[in-house]
Amino acid sequence: MDCVDEILQLFEKRGSRDYLGERVSQLEHALQAANLAAESGAAEALIAAALLHDIGHLLCAEENPAERGIDGLHEQVGSRWLAKHFGPEVTEPVRLHVAAKRYLCATDSAYFASLSQASLLSLQLQGGPLTAQEQRELEADPRHLDAIQLRRWDEAAKVPGLPVPDVTRYAEVLRRVALRL
Ligand code: FE
């Protein structure tokens, strides 16, 4: 079994979990994010990052620590796990996608207004909008634009019942992008 099989199994085993208070499952959310990336012509590594950005939630035995007022730091859990198999073009947008959300909340009022209830709740746990200093720090990161793009797909990937390609469609993408299977 290689890491791609492992990822597919994880989606199969835990993908039916609720996506944190939204009306889509974790798997639906991941597939919608990946499909938005694919449709916008993103590089395969960023499509993989979109598919895998919340894998930290699936790796966690507890379904939704935010309900207990705890930030599970899923972006760090996920990016660390992914780093065993993928390079920074995949892991960095995953690691930075929460910072990117906090960045957008500070800099884009339309984005902030578009946040779902659950997303607003987790924003508080994640530290709220970035300060001006924190914004400059994120902008200095070479992957910040990928992370911001990913985070826009993330917020849009919450449409109940939207038909999108299934997870097996991404197996070959993941195998091409992986550094170590
Ligand atoms: Fe997400």
mmCIF file with all atom_site columns, C-alpha atoms and ligand atoms in Angstrom:
data_model
loop_
_atom_site.group_PDB
_atom_site.id
_atom_site.type_symbol
_atom_site.label_atom_id
_atom_site.label_alt_id
_atom_site.label_comp_id
_atom_site.label_asym_id
_atom_site.label_entity_id
_atom_site.label_seq_id
_atom_site.pdbx_PDB_ins_code
_atom_site.Cartn_x
_atom_site.Cartn_y
_atom_site.Cartn_z
_atom_site.occupancy
_atom_site.B_iso_or_equiv
_atom_site.pdbx_formal_charge
_atom_site.auth_seq_id
_atom_site.auth_comp_id
_atom_site.auth_asym_id
_atom_site.auth_atom_id
_atom_site.pdbx_PDB_model_num
ATOM   1   C  CA . MET A 1 1   ? 0.000   0.000  0.000   1.00 0.00 ? 1   MET A CA 1
ATOM   2   C  CA . ASP A 1 2   ? 1.477   3.372  -0.970  1.00 0.00 ? 2   ASP A CA 1
ATOM   3   C  CA . CYS A 1 3   ? 0.615   6.795  0.413   1.00 0.00 ? 3   CYS A CA 1
ATOM   4   C  CA . VAL A 1 4   ? -2.025  7.378  -2.259  1.00 0.00 ? 4   VAL A CA 1
ATOM   5   C  CA . ASP A 1 5   ? -3.855  4.186  -1.227  1.00 0.00 ? 5   ASP A CA 1
ATOM   6   C  CA . GLU A 1 6   ? -3.525  5.359  2.362   1.00 0.00 ? 6   GLU A CA 1
ATOM   7   C  CA . ILE A 1 7   ? -5.069  8.727  1.487   1.00 0.00 ? 7   ILE A CA 1
ATOM   8   C  CA . LEU A 1 8   ? -7.926  7.107  -0.440  1.00 0.00 ? 8   LEU A CA 1
ATOM   9   C  CA . GLN A 1 9   ? -8.560  4.813  2.532   1.00 0.00 ? 9   GLN A CA 1
ATOM   10  C  CA . LEU A 1 10  ? -8.618  7.741  4.912   1.00 0.00 ? 10  LEU A CA 1
ATOM   11  C  CA . PHE A 1 11  ? -11.252 9.460  2.769   1.00 0.00 ? 11  PHE A CA 1
ATOM   12  C  CA . GLU A 1 12  ? -13.213 6.223  2.631   1.00 0.00 ? 12  GLU A CA 1
ATOM   13  C  CA . LYS A 1 13  ? -13.002 5.646  6.380   1.00 0.00 ? 13  LYS A CA 1
ATOM   14  C  CA . ARG A 1 14  ? -13.524 9.186  7.671   1.00 0.00 ? 14  ARG A CA 1
ATOM   15  C  CA . GLY A 1 15  ? -14.616 11.265 4.666   1.00 0.00 ? 15  GLY A CA 1
ATOM   16  C  CA . SER A 1 16  ? -18.286 10.935 5.554   1.00 0.00 ? 16  SER A CA 1
ATOM   17  C  CA . ARG A 1 17  ? -17.710 13.010 8.686   1.00 0.00 ? 17  ARG A CA 1
ATOM   18  C  CA . ASP A 1 18  ? -19.421 16.388 8.706   1.00 0.00 ? 18  ASP A CA 1
ATOM   19  C  CA . TYR A 1 19  ? -17.283 19.189 7.446   1.00 0.00 ? 19  TYR A CA 1
ATOM   20  C  CA . LEU A 1 20  ? -17.294 21.087 10.730  1.00 0.00 ? 20  LEU A CA 1
ATOM   21  C  CA . GLY A 1 21  ? -20.801 22.403 11.000  1.00 0.00 ? 21  GLY A CA 1
ATOM   22  C  CA . GLU A 1 22  ? -21.319 22.774 7.235   1.00 0.00 ? 22  GLU A CA 1
ATOM   23  C  CA . ARG A 1 23  ? -23.886 20.940 5.137   1.00 0.00 ? 23  ARG A CA 1
ATOM   24  C  CA . VAL A 1 24  ? -21.272 18.918 3.255   1.00 0.00 ? 24  VAL A CA 1
ATOM   25  C  CA . SER A 1 25  ? -19.086 16.013 4.350   1.00 0.00 ? 25  SER A CA 1
ATOM   26  C  CA . GLN A 1 26  ? -15.297 16.182 4.601   1.00 0.00 ? 26  GLN A CA 1
ATOM   27  C  CA . LEU A 1 27  ? -15.033 14.177 1.374   1.00 0.00 ? 27  LEU A CA 1
ATOM   28  C  CA . GLU A 1 28  ? -17.515 16.392 -0.503  1.00 0.00 ? 28  GLU A CA 1
ATOM   29  C  CA . HIS A 1 29  ? -15.637 19.460 0.714   1.00 0.00 ? 29  HIS A CA 1
ATOM   30  C  CA . ALA A 1 30  ? -12.257 18.087 -0.387  1.00 0.00 ? 30  ALA A CA 1
ATOM   31  C  CA . LEU A 1 31  ? -13.615 17.057 -3.805  1.00 0.00 ? 31  LEU A CA 1
ATOM   32  C  CA . GLN A 1 32  ? -15.267 20.417 -4.397  1.00 0.00 ? 32  GLN A CA 1
ATOM   33  C  CA . ALA A 1 33  ? -12.067 22.278 -3.453  1.00 0.00 ? 33  ALA A CA 1
ATOM   34  C  CA . ALA A 1 34  ? -9.994  20.055 -5.769  1.00 0.00 ? 34  ALA A CA 1
ATOM   35  C  CA . ASN A 1 35  ? -12.506 20.493 -8.577  1.00 0.00 ? 35  ASN A CA 1
ATOM   36  C  CA . LEU A 1 36  ? -12.414 24.292 -8.242  1.00 0.00 ? 36  LEU A CA 1
ATOM   37  C  CA . ALA A 1 37  ? -8.616  24.091 -8.475  1.00 0.00 ? 37  ALA A CA 1
ATOM   38  C  CA . ALA A 1 38  ? -8.749  21.806 -11.517 1.00 0.00 ? 38  ALA A CA 1
ATOM   39  C  CA . GLU A 1 39  ? -11.350 23.958 -13.267 1.00 0.00 ? 39  GLU A CA 1
ATOM   40  C  CA . SER A 1 40  ? -9.275  27.076 -12.780 1.00 0.00 ? 40  SER A CA 1
ATOM   41  C  CA . GLY A 1 41  ? -6.319  25.385 -14.475 1.00 0.00 ? 41  GLY A CA 1
ATOM   42  C  CA . ALA A 1 42  ? -4.138  25.202 -11.354 1.00 0.00 ? 42  ALA A CA 1
ATOM   43  C  CA . ALA A 1 43  ? -0.903  23.175 -11.355 1.00 0.00 ? 43  ALA A CA 1
ATOM   44  C  CA . GLU A 1 44  ? -1.312  19.558 -10.274 1.00 0.00 ? 44  GLU A CA 1
ATOM   45  C  CA . ALA A 1 45  ? 0.514   20.214 -7.002  1.00 0.00 ? 45  ALA A CA 1
ATOM   46  C  CA . LEU A 1 46  ? -2.041  22.882 -6.084  1.00 0.00 ? 46  LEU A CA 1
ATOM   47  C  CA . ILE A 1 47  ? -4.926  20.605 -7.109  1.00 0.00 ? 47  ILE A CA 1
ATOM   48  C  CA . ALA A 1 48  ? -3.424  18.010 -4.750  1.00 0.00 ? 48  ALA A CA 1
ATOM   49  C  CA . ALA A 1 49  ? -3.100  20.636 -2.010  1.00 0.00 ? 49  ALA A CA 1
ATOM   50  C  CA . ALA A 1 50  ? -6.761  21.606 -2.483  1.00 0.00 ? 50  ALA A CA 1
ATOM   51  C  CA . LEU A 1 51  ? -7.842  17.977 -2.198  1.00 0.00 ? 51  LEU A CA 1
ATOM   52  C  CA . LEU A 1 52  ? -5.675  17.388 0.869   1.00 0.00 ? 52  LEU A CA 1
ATOM   53  C  CA . HIS A 1 53  ? -5.862  20.745 2.663   1.00 0.00 ? 53  HIS A CA 1
ATOM   54  C  CA . ASP A 1 54  ? -8.051  19.438 5.491   1.00 0.00 ? 54  ASP A CA 1
ATOM   55  C  CA . ILE A 1 55  ? -6.502  15.984 5.797   1.00 0.00 ? 55  ILE A CA 1
ATOM   56  C  CA . GLY A 1 56  ? -5.438  17.028 9.292   1.00 0.00 ? 56  GLY A CA 1
ATOM   57  C  CA . HIS A 1 57  ? -9.117  16.806 10.282  1.00 0.00 ? 57  HIS A CA 1
ATOM   58  C  CA . LEU A 1 58  ? -9.262  13.223 9.025   1.00 0.00 ? 58  LEU A CA 1
ATOM   59  C  CA . LEU A 1 59  ? -6.037  12.210 10.748  1.00 0.00 ? 59  LEU A CA 1
ATOM   60  C  CA . CYS A 1 60  ? -7.483  13.375 14.037  1.00 0.00 ? 60  CYS A CA 1
ATOM   61  C  CA . ALA A 1 61  ? -9.415  10.787 16.048  1.00 0.00 ? 61  ALA A CA 1
ATOM   62  C  CA . GLU A 1 62  ? -11.642 13.526 17.404  1.00 0.00 ? 62  GLU A CA 1
ATOM   63  C  CA . GLU A 1 63  ? -14.095 14.762 14.807  1.00 0.00 ? 63  GLU A CA 1
ATOM   64  C  CA . ASN A 1 64  ? -14.490 18.421 15.724  1.00 0.00 ? 64  ASN A CA 1
ATOM   65  C  CA . PRO A 1 65  ? -12.437 19.796 18.633  1.00 0.00 ? 65  PRO A CA 1
ATOM   66  C  CA . ALA A 1 66  ? -13.732 23.299 17.745  1.00 0.00 ? 66  ALA A CA 1
ATOM   67  C  CA . GLU A 1 67  ? -17.016 22.280 19.357  1.00 0.00 ? 67  GLU A CA 1
ATOM   68  C  CA . ARG A 1 68  ? -15.100 22.127 22.636  1.00 0.00 ? 68  ARG A CA 1
ATOM   69  C  CA . GLY A 1 69  ? -13.491 25.474 21.904  1.00 0.00 ? 69  GLY A CA 1
ATOM   70  C  CA . ILE A 1 70  ? -10.186 23.893 20.901  1.00 0.00 ? 70  ILE A CA 1
ATOM   71  C  CA . ASP A 1 71  ? -8.207  24.676 17.752  1.00 0.00 ? 71  ASP A CA 1
ATOM   72  C  CA . GLY A 1 72  ? -6.934  21.267 16.563  1.00 0.00 ? 72  GLY A CA 1
ATOM   73  C  CA . LEU A 1 73  ? -4.266  22.999 14.413  1.00 0.00 ? 73  LEU A CA 1
ATOM   74  C  CA . HIS A 1 74  ? -5.314  20.773 11.517  1.00 0.00 ? 74  HIS A CA 1
ATOM   75  C  CA . GLU A 1 75  ? -3.208  22.742 9.032   1.00 0.00 ? 75  GLU A CA 1
ATOM   76  C  CA . GLN A 1 76  ? -0.055  21.790 10.937  1.00 0.00 ? 76  GLN A CA 1
ATOM   77  C  CA . VAL A 1 77  ? -1.084  18.193 11.568  1.00 0.00 ? 77  VAL A CA 1
ATOM   78  C  CA . GLY A 1 78  ? -1.957  17.802 7.892   1.00 0.00 ? 78  GLY A CA 1
ATOM   79  C  CA . SER A 1 79  ? 1.100   19.491 6.400   1.00 0.00 ? 79  SER A CA 1
ATOM   80  C  CA . ARG A 1 80  ? 3.474   17.536 8.657   1.00 0.00 ? 80  ARG A CA 1
ATOM   81  C  CA . TRP A 1 81  ? 1.890   14.233 7.682   1.00 0.00 ? 81  TRP A CA 1
ATOM   82  C  CA . LEU A 1 82  ? 1.935   15.167 3.996   1.00 0.00 ? 82  LEU A CA 1
ATOM   83  C  CA . ALA A 1 83  ? 5.629   16.142 4.174   1.00 0.00 ? 83  ALA A CA 1
ATOM   84  C  CA . LYS A 1 84  ? 6.518   12.443 4.388   1.00 0.00 ? 84  LYS A CA 1
ATOM   85  C  CA . HIS A 1 85  ? 5.382   12.093 0.785   1.00 0.00 ? 85  HIS A CA 1
ATOM   86  C  CA . PHE A 1 86  ? 5.027   15.484 -0.864  1.00 0.00 ? 86  PHE A CA 1
ATOM   87  C  CA . GLY A 1 87  ? 7.182   18.559 -1.422  1.00 0.00 ? 87  GLY A CA 1
ATOM   88  C  CA . PRO A 1 88  ? 6.564   22.155 -0.316  1.00 0.00 ? 88  PRO A CA 1
ATOM   89  C  CA . GLU A 1 89  ? 4.442   22.952 -3.394  1.00 0.00 ? 89  GLU A CA 1
ATOM   90  C  CA . VAL A 1 90  ? 1.814   20.693 -1.786  1.00 0.00 ? 90  VAL A CA 1
ATOM   91  C  CA . THR A 1 91  ? 2.554   20.987 1.929   1.00 0.00 ? 91  THR A CA 1
ATOM   92  C  CA . GLU A 1 92  ? 3.074   24.758 2.188   1.00 0.00 ? 92  GLU A CA 1
ATOM   93  C  CA . PRO A 1 93  ? -0.322  25.873 0.854   1.00 0.00 ? 93  PRO A CA 1
ATOM   94  C  CA . VAL A 1 94  ? -1.846  23.328 3.258   1.00 0.00 ? 94  VAL A CA 1
ATOM   95  C  CA . ARG A 1 95  ? 0.189   24.640 6.203   1.00 0.00 ? 95  ARG A CA 1
ATOM   96  C  CA . LEU A 1 96  ? -0.606  28.256 5.345   1.00 0.00 ? 96  LEU A CA 1
ATOM   97  C  CA . HIS A 1 97  ? -4.284  27.976 4.451   1.00 0.00 ? 97  HIS A CA 1
ATOM   98  C  CA . VAL A 1 98  ? -5.491  29.054 7.896   1.00 0.00 ? 98  VAL A CA 1
ATOM   99  C  CA . ALA A 1 99  ? -3.105  32.026 7.931   1.00 0.00 ? 99  ALA A CA 1
ATOM   100 C  CA . ALA A 1 100 ? -4.452  32.827 4.455   1.00 0.00 ? 100 ALA A CA 1
ATOM   101 C  CA . LYS A 1 101 ? -7.993  32.806 5.794   1.00 0.00 ? 101 LYS A CA 1
ATOM   102 C  CA . ARG A 1 102 ? -6.968  35.171 8.598   1.00 0.00 ? 102 ARG A CA 1
ATOM   103 C  CA . TYR A 1 103 ? -5.182  37.338 5.998   1.00 0.00 ? 103 TYR A CA 1
ATOM   104 C  CA . LEU A 1 104 ? -8.251  37.544 3.766   1.00 0.00 ? 104 LEU A CA 1
ATOM   105 C  CA . CYS A 1 105 ? -10.445 38.382 6.734   1.00 0.00 ? 105 CYS A CA 1
ATOM   106 C  CA . ALA A 1 106 ? -8.176  41.342 7.476   1.00 0.00 ? 106 ALA A CA 1
ATOM   107 C  CA . THR A 1 107 ? -7.813  42.568 3.898   1.00 0.00 ? 107 THR A CA 1
ATOM   108 C  CA . ASP A 1 108 ? -10.956 41.657 1.944   1.00 0.00 ? 108 ASP A CA 1
ATOM   109 C  CA . SER A 1 109 ? -14.265 42.735 3.452   1.00 0.00 ? 109 SER A CA 1
ATOM   110 C  CA . ALA A 1 110 ? -16.290 40.844 0.808   1.00 0.00 ? 110 ALA A CA 1
ATOM   111 C  CA . TYR A 1 111 ? -14.447 37.656 1.738   1.00 0.00 ? 111 TYR A CA 1
ATOM   112 C  CA . PHE A 1 112 ? -15.012 38.272 5.425   1.00 0.00 ? 112 PHE A CA 1
ATOM   113 C  CA . ALA A 1 113 ? -18.726 38.833 4.781   1.00 0.00 ? 113 ALA A CA 1
ATOM   114 C  CA . SER A 1 114 ? -18.884 35.530 2.870   1.00 0.00 ? 114 SER A CA 1
ATOM   115 C  CA . LEU A 1 115 ? -17.691 33.395 5.794   1.00 0.00 ? 115 LEU A CA 1
ATOM   116 C  CA . SER A 1 116 ? -20.085 30.744 7.041   1.00 0.00 ? 116 SER A CA 1
ATOM   117 C  CA . GLN A 1 117 ? -21.116 30.581 10.699  1.00 0.00 ? 117 GLN A CA 1
ATOM   118 C  CA . ALA A 1 118 ? -18.771 27.648 11.352  1.00 0.00 ? 118 ALA A CA 1
ATOM   119 C  CA . SER A 1 119 ? -15.938 29.464 9.615   1.00 0.00 ? 119 SER A CA 1
ATOM   120 C  CA . LEU A 1 120 ? -16.490 32.534 11.801  1.00 0.00 ? 120 LEU A CA 1
ATOM   121 C  CA . LEU A 1 121 ? -16.407 30.365 14.911  1.00 0.00 ? 121 LEU A CA 1
ATOM   122 C  CA . SER A 1 122 ? -13.153 28.685 13.893  1.00 0.00 ? 122 SER A CA 1
ATOM   123 C  CA . LEU A 1 123 ? -11.696 32.085 12.940  1.00 0.00 ? 123 LEU A CA 1
ATOM   124 C  CA . GLN A 1 124 ? -11.966 33.153 16.562  1.00 0.00 ? 124 GLN A CA 1
ATOM   125 C  CA . LEU A 1 125 ? -10.216 29.962 17.733  1.00 0.00 ? 125 LEU A CA 1
ATOM   126 C  CA . GLN A 1 126 ? -7.539  30.465 15.072  1.00 0.00 ? 126 GLN A CA 1
ATOM   127 C  CA . GLY A 1 127 ? -6.680  33.919 16.395  1.00 0.00 ? 127 GLY A CA 1
ATOM   128 C  CA . GLY A 1 128 ? -8.934  36.213 14.330  1.00 0.00 ? 128 GLY A CA 1
ATOM   129 C  CA . PRO A 1 129 ? -7.841  38.422 11.414  1.00 0.00 ? 129 PRO A CA 1
ATOM   130 C  CA . LEU A 1 130 ? -4.077  38.920 10.968  1.00 0.00 ? 130 LEU A CA 1
ATOM   131 C  CA . THR A 1 131 ? -2.527  42.115 12.267  1.00 0.00 ? 131 THR A CA 1
ATOM   132 C  CA . ALA A 1 132 ? -0.747  44.416 9.818   1.00 0.00 ? 132 ALA A CA 1
ATOM   133 C  CA . GLN A 1 133 ? 2.602   42.987 10.945  1.00 0.00 ? 133 GLN A CA 1
ATOM   134 C  CA . GLU A 1 134 ? 1.384   39.411 10.492  1.00 0.00 ? 134 GLU A CA 1
ATOM   135 C  CA . GLN A 1 135 ? 0.070   40.304 7.027   1.00 0.00 ? 135 GLN A CA 1
ATOM   136 C  CA . ARG A 1 136 ? 3.549   41.507 5.992   1.00 0.00 ? 136 ARG A CA 1
ATOM   137 C  CA . GLU A 1 137 ? 5.054   38.270 7.323   1.00 0.00 ? 137 GLU A CA 1
ATOM   138 C  CA . LEU A 1 138 ? 2.665   36.144 5.301   1.00 0.00 ? 138 LEU A CA 1
ATOM   139 C  CA . GLU A 1 139 ? 3.267   38.241 2.177   1.00 0.00 ? 139 GLU A CA 1
ATOM   140 C  CA . ALA A 1 140 ? 6.987   37.528 2.555   1.00 0.00 ? 140 ALA A CA 1
ATOM   141 C  CA . ASP A 1 141 ? 6.318   33.797 2.248   1.00 0.00 ? 141 ASP A CA 1
ATOM   142 C  CA . PRO A 1 142 ? 6.932   32.577 -1.303  1.00 0.00 ? 142 PRO A CA 1
ATOM   143 C  CA . ARG A 1 143 ? 3.862   30.320 -1.165  1.00 0.00 ? 143 ARG A CA 1
ATOM   144 C  CA . HIS A 1 144 ? 1.401   32.848 0.206   1.00 0.00 ? 144 HIS A CA 1
ATOM   145 C  CA . LEU A 1 145 ? -0.427  33.424 -3.094  1.00 0.00 ? 145 LEU A CA 1
ATOM   146 C  CA . ASP A 1 146 ? -1.032  29.683 -3.501  1.00 0.00 ? 146 ASP A CA 1
ATOM   147 C  CA . ALA A 1 147 ? -2.322  29.527 0.062   1.00 0.00 ? 147 ALA A CA 1
ATOM   148 C  CA . ILE A 1 148 ? -4.677  32.473 -0.498  1.00 0.00 ? 148 ILE A CA 1
ATOM   149 C  CA . GLN A 1 149 ? -5.984  30.930 -3.703  1.00 0.00 ? 149 GLN A CA 1
ATOM   150 C  CA . LEU A 1 150 ? -6.509  27.625 -1.900  1.00 0.00 ? 150 LEU A CA 1
ATOM   151 C  CA . ARG A 1 151 ? -8.369  29.358 0.887   1.00 0.00 ? 151 ARG A CA 1
ATOM   152 C  CA . ARG A 1 152 ? -10.789 30.986 -1.593  1.00 0.00 ? 152 ARG A CA 1
ATOM   153 C  CA . TRP A 1 153 ? -11.599 27.553 -3.054  1.00 0.00 ? 153 TRP A CA 1
ATOM   154 C  CA . ASP A 1 154 ? -11.916 26.238 0.496   1.00 0.00 ? 154 ASP A CA 1
ATOM   155 C  CA . GLU A 1 155 ? -14.636 28.744 1.401   1.00 0.00 ? 155 GLU A CA 1
ATOM   156 C  CA . ALA A 1 156 ? -16.480 28.082 -1.895  1.00 0.00 ? 156 ALA A CA 1
ATOM   157 C  CA . ALA A 1 157 ? -16.368 24.283 -1.505  1.00 0.00 ? 157 ALA A CA 1
ATOM   158 C  CA . LYS A 1 158 ? -19.416 23.976 0.731   1.00 0.00 ? 158 LYS A CA 1
ATOM   159 C  CA . VAL A 1 159 ? -22.285 23.467 -1.703  1.00 0.00 ? 159 VAL A CA 1
ATOM   160 C  CA . PRO A 1 160 ? -24.659 20.691 -0.605  1.00 0.00 ? 160 PRO A CA 1
ATOM   161 C  CA . GLY A 1 161 ? -25.250 18.024 -3.251  1.00 0.00 ? 161 GLY A CA 1
ATOM   162 C  CA . LEU A 1 162 ? -22.965 19.501 -5.923  1.00 0.00 ? 162 LEU A CA 1
ATOM   163 C  CA . PRO A 1 163 ? -21.949 16.761 -8.394  1.00 0.00 ? 163 PRO A CA 1
ATOM   164 C  CA . VAL A 1 164 ? -18.149 16.670 -8.825  1.00 0.00 ? 164 VAL A CA 1
ATOM   165 C  CA . PRO A 1 165 ? -15.636 14.026 -9.961  1.00 0.00 ? 165 PRO A CA 1
ATOM   166 C  CA . ASP A 1 166 ? -14.935 11.358 -7.389  1.00 0.00 ? 166 ASP A CA 1
ATOM   167 C  CA . VAL A 1 167 ? -11.742 10.819 -5.401  1.00 0.00 ? 167 VAL A CA 1
ATOM   168 C  CA . THR A 1 168 ? -10.324 8.077  -7.652  1.00 0.00 ? 168 THR A CA 1
ATOM   169 C  CA . ARG A 1 169 ? -10.044 10.728 -10.355 1.00 0.00 ? 169 ARG A CA 1
ATOM   170 C  CA . TYR A 1 170 ? -7.181  12.241 -8.320  1.00 0.00 ? 170 TYR A CA 1
ATOM   171 C  CA . ALA A 1 171 ? -5.172  9.077  -7.655  1.00 0.00 ? 171 ALA A CA 1
ATOM   172 C  CA . GLU A 1 172 ? -2.952  9.583  -10.696 1.00 0.00 ? 172 GLU A CA 1
ATOM   173 C  CA . VAL A 1 173 ? -2.497  13.285 -9.953  1.00 0.00 ? 173 VAL A CA 1
ATOM   174 C  CA . LEU A 1 174 ? -1.318  12.394 -6.434  1.00 0.00 ? 174 LEU A CA 1
ATOM   175 C  CA . ARG A 1 175 ? 1.065   9.710  -7.736  1.00 0.00 ? 175 ARG A CA 1
ATOM   176 C  CA . ARG A 1 176 ? 2.597   12.141 -10.212 1.00 0.00 ? 176 ARG A CA 1
ATOM   177 C  CA . VAL A 1 177 ? 3.025   14.852 -7.608  1.00 0.00 ? 177 VAL A CA 1
ATOM   178 C  CA . ALA A 1 178 ? 4.305   12.653 -4.749  1.00 0.00 ? 178 ALA A CA 1
ATOM   179 C  CA . LEU A 1 179 ? 8.055   12.668 -4.116  1.00 0.00 ? 179 LEU A CA 1
ATOM   180 C  CA . ARG A 1 180 ? 7.992   9.429  -2.133  1.00 0.00 ? 180 ARG A CA 1
ATOM   181 C  CA . LEU A 1 181 ? 5.162   6.959  -2.419  1.00 0.00 ? 181 LEU A CA 1
HETATM 182 FE FE . FE  B 2 .   ? -11.441 23.406 4.218   1.00 0.00 ? 1   FE  B FE 1
#
